[in-house]
CSV table of C-alpha atoms in Angstrom, one decimal:
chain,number,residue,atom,x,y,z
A,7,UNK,CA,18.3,6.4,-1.5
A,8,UNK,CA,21.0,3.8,-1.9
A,9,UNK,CA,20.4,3.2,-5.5
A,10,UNK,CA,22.6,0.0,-5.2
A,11,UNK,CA,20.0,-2.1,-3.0
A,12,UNK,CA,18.2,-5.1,-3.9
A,13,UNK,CA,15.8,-4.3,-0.8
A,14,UNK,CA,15.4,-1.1,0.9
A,15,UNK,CA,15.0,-0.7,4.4
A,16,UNK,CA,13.0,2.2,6.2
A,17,UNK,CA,14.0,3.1,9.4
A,18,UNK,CA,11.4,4.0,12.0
A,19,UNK,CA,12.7,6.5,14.5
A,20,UNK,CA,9.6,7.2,16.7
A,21,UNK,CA,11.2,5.1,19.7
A,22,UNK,CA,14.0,8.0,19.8
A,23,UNK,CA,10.9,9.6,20.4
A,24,UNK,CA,9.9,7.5,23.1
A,25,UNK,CA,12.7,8.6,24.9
A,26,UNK,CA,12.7,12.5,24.8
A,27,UNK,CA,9.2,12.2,25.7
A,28,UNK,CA,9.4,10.4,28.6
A,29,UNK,CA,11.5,13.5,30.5
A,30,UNK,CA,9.8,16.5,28.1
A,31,UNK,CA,13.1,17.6,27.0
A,32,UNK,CA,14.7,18.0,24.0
A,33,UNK,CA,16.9,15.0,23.5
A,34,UNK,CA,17.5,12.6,22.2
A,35,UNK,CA,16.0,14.4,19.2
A,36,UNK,CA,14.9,11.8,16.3
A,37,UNK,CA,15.8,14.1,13.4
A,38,UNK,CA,19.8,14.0,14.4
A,39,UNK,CA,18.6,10.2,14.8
A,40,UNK,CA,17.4,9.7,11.1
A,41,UNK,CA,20.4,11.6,9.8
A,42,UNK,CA,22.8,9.2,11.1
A,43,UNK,CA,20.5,6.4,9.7
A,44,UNK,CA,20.4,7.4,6.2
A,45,UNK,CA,24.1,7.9,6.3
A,46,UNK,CA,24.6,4.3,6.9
A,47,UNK,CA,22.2,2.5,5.0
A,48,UNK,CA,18.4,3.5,5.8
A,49,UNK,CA,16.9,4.3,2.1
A,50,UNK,CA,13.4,5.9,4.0
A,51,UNK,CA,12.8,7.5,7.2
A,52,UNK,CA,9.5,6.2,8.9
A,53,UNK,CA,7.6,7.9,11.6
A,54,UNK,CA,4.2,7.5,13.1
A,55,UNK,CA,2.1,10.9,14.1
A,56,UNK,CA,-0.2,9.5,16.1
A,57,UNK,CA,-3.4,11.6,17.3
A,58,UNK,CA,-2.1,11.4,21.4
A,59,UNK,CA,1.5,12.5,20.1
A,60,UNK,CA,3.1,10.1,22.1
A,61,UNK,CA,6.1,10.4,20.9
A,62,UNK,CA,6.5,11.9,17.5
A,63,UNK,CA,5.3,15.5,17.6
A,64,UNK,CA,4.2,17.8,14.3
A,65,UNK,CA,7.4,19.5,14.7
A,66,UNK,CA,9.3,16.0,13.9
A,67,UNK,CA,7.9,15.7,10.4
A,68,UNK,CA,8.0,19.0,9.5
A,69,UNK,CA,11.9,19.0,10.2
A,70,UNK,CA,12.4,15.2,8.8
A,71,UNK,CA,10.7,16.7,5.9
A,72,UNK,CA,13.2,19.6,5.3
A,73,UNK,CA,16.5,18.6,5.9
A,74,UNK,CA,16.4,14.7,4.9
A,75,UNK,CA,17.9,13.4,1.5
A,76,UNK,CA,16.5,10.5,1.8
A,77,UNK,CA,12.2,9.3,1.4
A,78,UNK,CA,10.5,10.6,4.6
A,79,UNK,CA,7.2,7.6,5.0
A,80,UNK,CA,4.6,9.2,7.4
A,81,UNK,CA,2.3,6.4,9.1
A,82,UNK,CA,-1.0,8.0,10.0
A,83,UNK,CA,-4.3,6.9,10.7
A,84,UNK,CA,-7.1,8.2,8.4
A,85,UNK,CA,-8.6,11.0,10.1
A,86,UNK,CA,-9.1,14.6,8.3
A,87,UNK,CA,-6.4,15.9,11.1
A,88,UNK,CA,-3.6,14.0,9.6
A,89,UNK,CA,-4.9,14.1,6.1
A,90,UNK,CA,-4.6,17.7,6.6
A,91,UNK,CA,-1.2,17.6,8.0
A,92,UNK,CA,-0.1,15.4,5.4
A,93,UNK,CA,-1.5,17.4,2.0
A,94,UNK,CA,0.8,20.4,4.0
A,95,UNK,CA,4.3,18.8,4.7
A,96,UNK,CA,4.2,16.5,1.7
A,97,UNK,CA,6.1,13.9,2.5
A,98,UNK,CA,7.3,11.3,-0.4
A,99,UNK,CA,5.0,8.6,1.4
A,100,UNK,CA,2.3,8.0,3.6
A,101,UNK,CA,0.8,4.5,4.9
A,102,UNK,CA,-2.4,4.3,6.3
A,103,UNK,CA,-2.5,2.4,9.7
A,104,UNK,CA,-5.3,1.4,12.0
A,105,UNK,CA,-4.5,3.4,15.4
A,106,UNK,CA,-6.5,2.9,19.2
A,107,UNK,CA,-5.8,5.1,22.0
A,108,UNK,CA,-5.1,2.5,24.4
A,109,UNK,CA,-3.1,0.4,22.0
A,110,UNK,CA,1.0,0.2,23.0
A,111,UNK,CA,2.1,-0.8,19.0
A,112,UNK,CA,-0.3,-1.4,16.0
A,113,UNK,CA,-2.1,-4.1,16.4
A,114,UNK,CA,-3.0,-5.3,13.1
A,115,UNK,CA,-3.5,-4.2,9.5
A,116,UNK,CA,-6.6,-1.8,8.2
A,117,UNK,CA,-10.0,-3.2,7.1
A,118,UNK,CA,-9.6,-1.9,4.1
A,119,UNK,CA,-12.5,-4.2,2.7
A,120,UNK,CA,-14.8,-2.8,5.0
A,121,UNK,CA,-14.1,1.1,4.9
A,122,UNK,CA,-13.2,1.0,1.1
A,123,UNK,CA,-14.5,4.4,0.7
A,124,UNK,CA,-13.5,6.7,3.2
A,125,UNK,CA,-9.8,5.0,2.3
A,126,UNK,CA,-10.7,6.1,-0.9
A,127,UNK,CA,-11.5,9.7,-0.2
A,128,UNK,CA,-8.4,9.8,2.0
A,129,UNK,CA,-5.9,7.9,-0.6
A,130,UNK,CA,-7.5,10.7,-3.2
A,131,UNK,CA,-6.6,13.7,-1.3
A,132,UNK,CA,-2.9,12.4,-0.7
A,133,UNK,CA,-2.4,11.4,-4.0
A,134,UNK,CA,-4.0,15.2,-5.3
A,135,UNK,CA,-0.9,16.5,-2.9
A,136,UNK,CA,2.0,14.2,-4.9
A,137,UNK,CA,1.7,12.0,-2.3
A,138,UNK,CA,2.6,8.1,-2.5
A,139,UNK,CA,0.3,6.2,-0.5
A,140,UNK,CA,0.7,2.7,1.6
A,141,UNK,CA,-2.1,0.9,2.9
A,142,UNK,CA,-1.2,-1.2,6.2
A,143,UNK,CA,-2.4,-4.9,6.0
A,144,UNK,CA,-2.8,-7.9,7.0
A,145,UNK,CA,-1.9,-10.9,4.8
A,146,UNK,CA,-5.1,-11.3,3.4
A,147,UNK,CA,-6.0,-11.5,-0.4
A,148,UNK,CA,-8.9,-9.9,0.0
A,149,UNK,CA,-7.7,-7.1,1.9
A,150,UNK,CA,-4.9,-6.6,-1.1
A,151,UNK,CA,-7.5,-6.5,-3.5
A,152,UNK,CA,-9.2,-4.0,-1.6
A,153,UNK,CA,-6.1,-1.5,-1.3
A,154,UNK,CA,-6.4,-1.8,-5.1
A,155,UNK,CA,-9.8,-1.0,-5.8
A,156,UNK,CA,-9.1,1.8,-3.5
A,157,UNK,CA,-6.3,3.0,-5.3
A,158,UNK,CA,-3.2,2.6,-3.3
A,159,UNK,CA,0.4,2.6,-4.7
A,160,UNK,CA,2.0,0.1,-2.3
A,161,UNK,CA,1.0,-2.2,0.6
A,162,UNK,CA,2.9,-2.9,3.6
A,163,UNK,CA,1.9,-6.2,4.8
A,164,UNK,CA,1.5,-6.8,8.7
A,165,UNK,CA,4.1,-9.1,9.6
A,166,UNK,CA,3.4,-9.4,13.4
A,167,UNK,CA,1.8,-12.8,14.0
A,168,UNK,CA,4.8,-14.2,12.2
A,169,UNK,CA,7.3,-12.4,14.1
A,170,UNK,CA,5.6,-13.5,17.9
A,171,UNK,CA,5.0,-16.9,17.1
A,172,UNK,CA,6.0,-19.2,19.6
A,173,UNK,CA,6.7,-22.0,17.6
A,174,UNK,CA,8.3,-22.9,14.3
A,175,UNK,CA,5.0,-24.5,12.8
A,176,UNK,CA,3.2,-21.4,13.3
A,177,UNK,CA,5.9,-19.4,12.0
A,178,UNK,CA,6.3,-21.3,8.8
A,179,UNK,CA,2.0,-20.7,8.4
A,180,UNK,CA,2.6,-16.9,8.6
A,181,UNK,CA,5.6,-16.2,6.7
A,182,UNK,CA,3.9,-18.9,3.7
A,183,UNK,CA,0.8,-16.4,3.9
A,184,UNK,CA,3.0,-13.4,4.1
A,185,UNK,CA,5.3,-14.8,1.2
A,186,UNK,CA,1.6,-15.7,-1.3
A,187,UNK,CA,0.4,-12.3,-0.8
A,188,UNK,CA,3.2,-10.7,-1.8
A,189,UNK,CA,3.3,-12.9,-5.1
A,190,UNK,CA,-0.2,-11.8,-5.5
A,191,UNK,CA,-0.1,-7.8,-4.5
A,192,UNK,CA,3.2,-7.6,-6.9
A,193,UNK,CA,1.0,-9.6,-9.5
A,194,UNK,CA,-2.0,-6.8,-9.6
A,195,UNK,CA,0.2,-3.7,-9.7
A,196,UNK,CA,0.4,-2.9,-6.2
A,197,UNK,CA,4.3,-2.4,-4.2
A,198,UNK,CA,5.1,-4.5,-2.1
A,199,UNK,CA,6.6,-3.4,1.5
A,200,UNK,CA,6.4,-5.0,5.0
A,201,UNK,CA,6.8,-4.7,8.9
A,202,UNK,CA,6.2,-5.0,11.9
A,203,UNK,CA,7.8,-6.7,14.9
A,204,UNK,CA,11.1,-7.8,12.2
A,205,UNK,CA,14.3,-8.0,14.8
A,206,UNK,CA,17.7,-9.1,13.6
A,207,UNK,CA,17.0,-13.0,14.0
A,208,UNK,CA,13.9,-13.1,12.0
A,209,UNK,CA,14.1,-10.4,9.1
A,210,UNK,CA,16.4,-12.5,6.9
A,211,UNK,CA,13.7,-15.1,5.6
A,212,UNK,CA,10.9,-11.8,5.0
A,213,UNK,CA,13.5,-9.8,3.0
A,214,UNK,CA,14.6,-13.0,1.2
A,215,UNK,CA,10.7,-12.8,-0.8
A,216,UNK,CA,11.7,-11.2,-3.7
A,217,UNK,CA,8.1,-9.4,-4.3
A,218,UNK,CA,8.9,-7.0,-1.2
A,219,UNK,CA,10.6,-4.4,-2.2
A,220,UNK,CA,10.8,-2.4,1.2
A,221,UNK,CA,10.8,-3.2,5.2
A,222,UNK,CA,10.1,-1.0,7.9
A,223,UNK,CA,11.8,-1.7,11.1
A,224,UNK,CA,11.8,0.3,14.0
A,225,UNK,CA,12.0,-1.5,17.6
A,226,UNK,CA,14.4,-3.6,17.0
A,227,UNK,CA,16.9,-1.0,15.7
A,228,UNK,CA,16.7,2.0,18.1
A,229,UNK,CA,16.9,-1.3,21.1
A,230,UNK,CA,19.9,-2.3,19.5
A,231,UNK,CA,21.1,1.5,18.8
A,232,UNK,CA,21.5,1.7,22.6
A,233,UNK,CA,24.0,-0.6,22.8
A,234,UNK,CA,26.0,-0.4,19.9
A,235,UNK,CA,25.0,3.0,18.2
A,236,UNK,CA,22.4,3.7,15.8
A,237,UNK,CA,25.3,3.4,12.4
A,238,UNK,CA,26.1,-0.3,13.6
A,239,UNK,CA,22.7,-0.7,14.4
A,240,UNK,CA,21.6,0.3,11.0
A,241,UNK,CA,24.6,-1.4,9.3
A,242,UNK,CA,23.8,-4.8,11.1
A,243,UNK,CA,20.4,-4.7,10.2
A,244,UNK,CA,21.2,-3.5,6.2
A,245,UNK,CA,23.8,-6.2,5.6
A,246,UNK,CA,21.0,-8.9,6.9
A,247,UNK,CA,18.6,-7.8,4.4
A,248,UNK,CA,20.9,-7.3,1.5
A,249,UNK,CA,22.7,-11.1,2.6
A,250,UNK,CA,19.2,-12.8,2.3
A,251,UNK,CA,19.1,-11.8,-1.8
A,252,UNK,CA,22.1,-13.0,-2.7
């Protein structure tokens, strides 16, 4: 971790992924990808295991587990499968995400509110393993006071409807929402991270609210990586977050 940061940026690899998987081969191979990351600025490593293994595999995390140096964060959905596979690999963090089949990104944060207990049960097990655990949410207070009661470390808050709306009005309502519930999440105990959909012309106002502690960006980095290299990339990205805090 760059101890130095005044926000901390996790790097999602899984569109590295994307890209082996689309020829079955072996390259590019995310791992070598995450490496390179943490070298020049990432402070986490985040991948999503999703139950169709589109792109991340098992293999992935086990590997991103062993020869990191830096926090490997494991989205999962809920399910006793990745439960399982998390209480195994033990990696620093895992966030709980909604996941569909069909779906091409996650669409939107958990119901924690409504499913309170089975989070609870899951949250439980993870935490029993030394496991921190992230609840994925929209900015909702009741759904942050839910990830309390169910005993979650951190939340990340959903910040997709701010990053595609089409209009500044619109984007002021979701980044004032965005901005109240992390005053309130930090306010009852919980960490405060966010993502979702956060390119390198709208991160700077999210990592300028001084509640969030973390984003997770993944898209935008790996489509920019392709042009100018994943260090750059990362760089770019790392000097936008750390500028907005000064």
């Amino acid at each position: 971790m760059n101890a130095k940061s005044s926000i901390l940026l996790g790097v999602n690899v899984d569109h590295v992924a994307t890209l082996r998987e689309a020829r079955k081969i072996d390259y590019p191979d995310p791992v070598e990808a995450a490496l390179v990351a943490e070298k020049n600025g990432a402070d986490s490593i985040t991948v999503h295991l999703r139950e169709d293994r589109r792109h991340i595999q098992d293999h992935d995390v086990e590997r991103l587990v062993a020869v990191t140096n830096s926090r490997v964060n494991l989205e999962m959905a809920a399910t006793r499968e990745m439960i399982d596979i998390a209480c195994s690999l033990k990696p620093f963090d895992c966030c709980l995400v909604p996941e569909k089949r069909e779906e091409l990104t996650t669409e939107g944060g958990l119901d924690v509110m409504g499913d309170v207990d089975q989070l609870s049960d899951s949250i439980h097990r993870l935490k029993k393993s030394g496991i921190k655990v992230s609840l994925f949410v929209d900015p909702d207070p009741k759904q942050i006071e839910s990830s309390r009661l169910a005993g979650a470390d951190a939340i990340e808050i959903h910040t997709g409807l701010y990053a595609d709306s089409l209009n500044p009005r619109d984007q002021e309502y979701e980044f004032d929402r965005i901005k109240e519930c992390a005053k309130h999440a930090k306010s009852i105990g919980l960490q405060v991270n966010a993502g979702h959909g956060l390119n390198y012309e709208n991160t700077a106002l999210i990592s300028a609210i001084p509640e969030i502690t973390e984003l997770n960006i993944g898209h935008s980095i790996i489509a920019r990586s392709v042009i100018t290299g994943m260090a750059e990339a990362v760089k770019e990205m790392k000097k936008i977050m750390e500028s907005s805090r000064k």
